[in-house]
Amino acid sequence: MQLNKLARVESVILLEGESGTGKTTTARKIHQASIRKNKPFIEIDLASLSEQLVESELFGHLKGSFTGANSNKEGYLDKICGGTLFLDEIGEASLQTQKKLLKLIEEKKYIPVGATTYKSFNGTIIAATNKKLWKMVKKGEFRKDLFFRLMVFHHELPKLKEDINFLEKAIEVEFQNKKIQYQNYHASLSKCAKDSLLAYSWPGNYRELKNMMEYLIVCHKGKIEKADLPINLQKIDPLEDYSNYHIVMEYYEKQYLLKKLKNFGGMVNKTAREIGISKVTLISKIKKYDIKIADIKMEINEGLACGL
Ligand SMILES: Nc1ncnc2c1ncn2[C@@H]1O[C@H](COP(=O)(O)OP(=O)(O)OP(=O)(O)O)[C@@H](O)[C@H]1O
Ligand SMILES: [Mg+2]
């Protein structure tokens, strides 16, 4: 589901994705795009707190409700005031906390630890997980009713390697950002270095990509060649490192078209004729892969092509 639609949701949203795919970033973007943007955005990481602490931090507690509860304490839910509560790592919540979260989501009610009366909750919840919740449901580790409630508005963040166009743009953007940050304005990526970055599997997703761009910019001046990349990136083979059939095919199709367009001087008509497809098909693929003809022509002029 698109972010602008999610920004209209007032109940609960689930963000799923591997570590570093941008769940926290997306939760903040959704909040910023919503009518709640001037209200609080409060984040709680369920993985880092014990069950008792989670409940006392979230729901608040009354004095004397457990050892160490020396005074009444407000919970995050009291402080939301129409804003957004970001519940990170919801898969880590205990079954007891899950039950309370379901009541909170369905009835907008919660009860502080040690209290006997409910309070009303005024806010929107964005939950995030890097676990497969359905698998947890099957193992009895996650409540089915809560799972289905969370799935109504859910958004899955793709792994970086799953979308080659997004990956290419992310490399460009983050490389540029780090150039500016470190004032290394003459740094650039050679074609071969860029191809290796595109073929890498990025298990740490966007976070790893940002760190890698920082490493390259800090450690190198001028043109960065494939040999300047960390050793594991120099040995990338798309056939080995891309597991999905469509990704591999798209990778090679894009490389093929880039090569042919370069061979034929960046001329679309001529390239289409020479490789035996219609001009319309070639143009649609140029759009699909976000191929920049102007860049190809510039590369030809500069004599930078390093061969594929
Ligand atoms: N689409 C994006 N555009 C720009 N930066 C992004 C994007 N997605 C993620 N990032 C950056 O990548 C890093 C990791 O993102 P984030 O912390 O949101 O991931 P996460 O999925 O919440 O990770 P974790 O599971 O470890 O909590 C951050 O520095 C964030 O700024
Ligand atoms: Mg996060």
CSV table of N, CA, C and O and ligand atoms in Angstrom, one decimal, residues 18-26 29 88-89 130 166 174 206-207 210, ligand 1:
chain,number,residue,atom,x,y,z
A,18,GLU,N,13.0,-6.7,6.3
A,18,GLU,CA,14.3,-7.1,7.0
A,18,GLU,C,15.0,-5.9,7.6
A,18,GLU,O,14.6,-4.8,7.3
A,19,SER,N,15.9,-6.2,8.5
A,19,SER,CA,16.7,-5.1,9.1
A,19,SER,C,17.3,-4.2,8.1
A,19,SER,O,17.9,-4.7,7.1
A,20,GLY,N,17.2,-2.9,8.3
A,20,GLY,CA,17.8,-1.9,7.4
A,20,GLY,C,17.0,-1.6,6.2
A,20,GLY,O,17.5,-0.8,5.3
A,21,THR,N,15.8,-2.1,6.0
A,21,THR,CA,15.0,-1.9,4.8
A,21,THR,C,14.3,-0.5,4.9
A,21,THR,O,13.8,0.0,3.9
A,22,GLY,N,14.3,0.1,6.1
A,22,GLY,CA,13.7,1.4,6.2
A,22,GLY,C,12.4,1.5,7.0
A,22,GLY,O,11.5,2.3,6.7
A,23,LYS,N,12.1,0.5,7.9
A,23,LYS,CA,10.8,0.5,8.6
A,23,LYS,C,10.7,1.8,9.5
A,23,LYS,O,9.6,2.4,9.4
A,24,THR,N,11.7,2.1,10.3
A,24,THR,CA,11.6,3.2,11.1
A,24,THR,C,11.5,4.5,10.3
A,24,THR,O,10.7,5.4,10.6
A,25,THR,N,12.3,4.6,9.3
A,25,THR,CA,12.3,5.7,8.4
A,25,THR,C,10.9,5.9,7.8
A,25,THR,O,10.4,7.0,7.7
A,26,THR,N,10.3,4.8,7.4
A,26,THR,CA,9.0,4.9,6.7
A,26,THR,C,7.9,5.3,7.8
A,26,THR,O,7.0,6.0,7.5
A,29,LYS,N,8.1,8.9,8.1
A,29,LYS,CA,7.5,9.5,6.9
A,29,LYS,C,6.0,9.5,6.9
A,29,LYS,O,5.4,10.5,6.5
A,88,ASP,N,8.1,-0.8,17.7
A,88,ASP,CA,9.1,-1.5,16.9
A,88,ASP,C,9.2,-2.9,17.4
A,88,ASP,O,9.1,-3.2,18.6
A,89,GLU,N,9.5,-3.9,16.5
A,89,GLU,CA,9.7,-5.3,16.8
A,89,GLU,C,8.5,-5.9,17.5
A,89,GLU,O,8.6,-6.5,18.6
A,130,ASN,N,10.6,-7.5,11.8
A,130,ASN,CA,11.4,-8.1,10.8
A,130,ASN,C,11.2,-9.6,10.8
A,130,ASN,O,12.0,-10.4,10.2
A,166,PHE,N,15.5,0.8,-8.0
A,166,PHE,CA,15.6,1.5,-6.7
A,166,PHE,C,17.0,1.5,-6.2
A,166,PHE,O,17.6,2.5,-5.7
A,174,GLU,N,22.9,8.2,-2.3
A,174,GLU,CA,23.8,8.1,-1.1
A,174,GLU,C,25.2,8.5,-1.4
A,174,GLU,O,25.9,9.1,-0.6
A,206,TYR,N,19.4,-1.0,3.1
A,206,TYR,CA,19.7,0.4,2.9
A,206,TYR,C,20.8,0.9,3.9
A,206,TYR,O,21.7,1.7,3.5
A,207,ARG,N,20.8,0.4,5.1
A,207,ARG,CA,21.7,0.8,6.1
A,207,ARG,C,23.2,0.5,5.6
A,207,ARG,O,24.1,1.3,5.7
A,210,LYS,N,24.3,2.8,2.8
A,210,LYS,CA,24.8,4.1,3.3
A,210,LYS,C,26.2,4.0,3.9
A,210,LYS,O,27.0,4.8,3.6
B,1,LIG,N1,14.1,4.9,1.4
B,1,LIG,C1,15.1,5.4,2.1
B,1,LIG,N2,15.7,6.6,1.8
B,1,LIG,C2,16.7,7.1,2.4
B,1,LIG,N3,17.3,6.5,3.5
B,1,LIG,C3,16.8,5.3,3.9
B,1,LIG,C4,15.7,4.7,3.2
B,1,LIG,N4,15.4,3.5,3.8
B,1,LIG,C5,16.3,3.4,4.8
B,1,LIG,N5,17.1,4.5,4.9
B,1,LIG,C6,18.2,4.7,5.8
B,1,LIG,O1,18.8,3.4,6.1
B,1,LIG,C7,19.1,3.2,7.4
B,1,LIG,C8,18.2,2.1,8.0
B,1,LIG,O2,16.9,2.5,8.0
B,1,LIG,P1,15.9,2.1,9.2
B,1,LIG,O3,16.5,2.3,10.5
B,1,LIG,O4,14.6,2.9,8.9
B,1,LIG,O5,15.7,0.6,8.9
B,1,LIG,P2,14.8,-0.5,9.7
B,1,LIG,O6,14.1,-1.3,8.8
B,1,LIG,O7,14.0,0.3,10.7
B,1,LIG,O8,16.0,-1.3,10.4
B,1,LIG,P3,15.9,-2.2,11.8
B,1,LIG,O9,15.1,-3.4,11.4
B,1,LIG,O10,17.4,-2.5,12.0
B,1,LIG,O11,15.3,-1.3,12.8
B,1,LIG,C9,18.8,4.6,8.1
B,1,LIG,O12,20.0,5.3,8.1
B,1,LIG,C10,17.8,5.3,7.1
B,1,LIG,O13,18.0,6.6,7.1
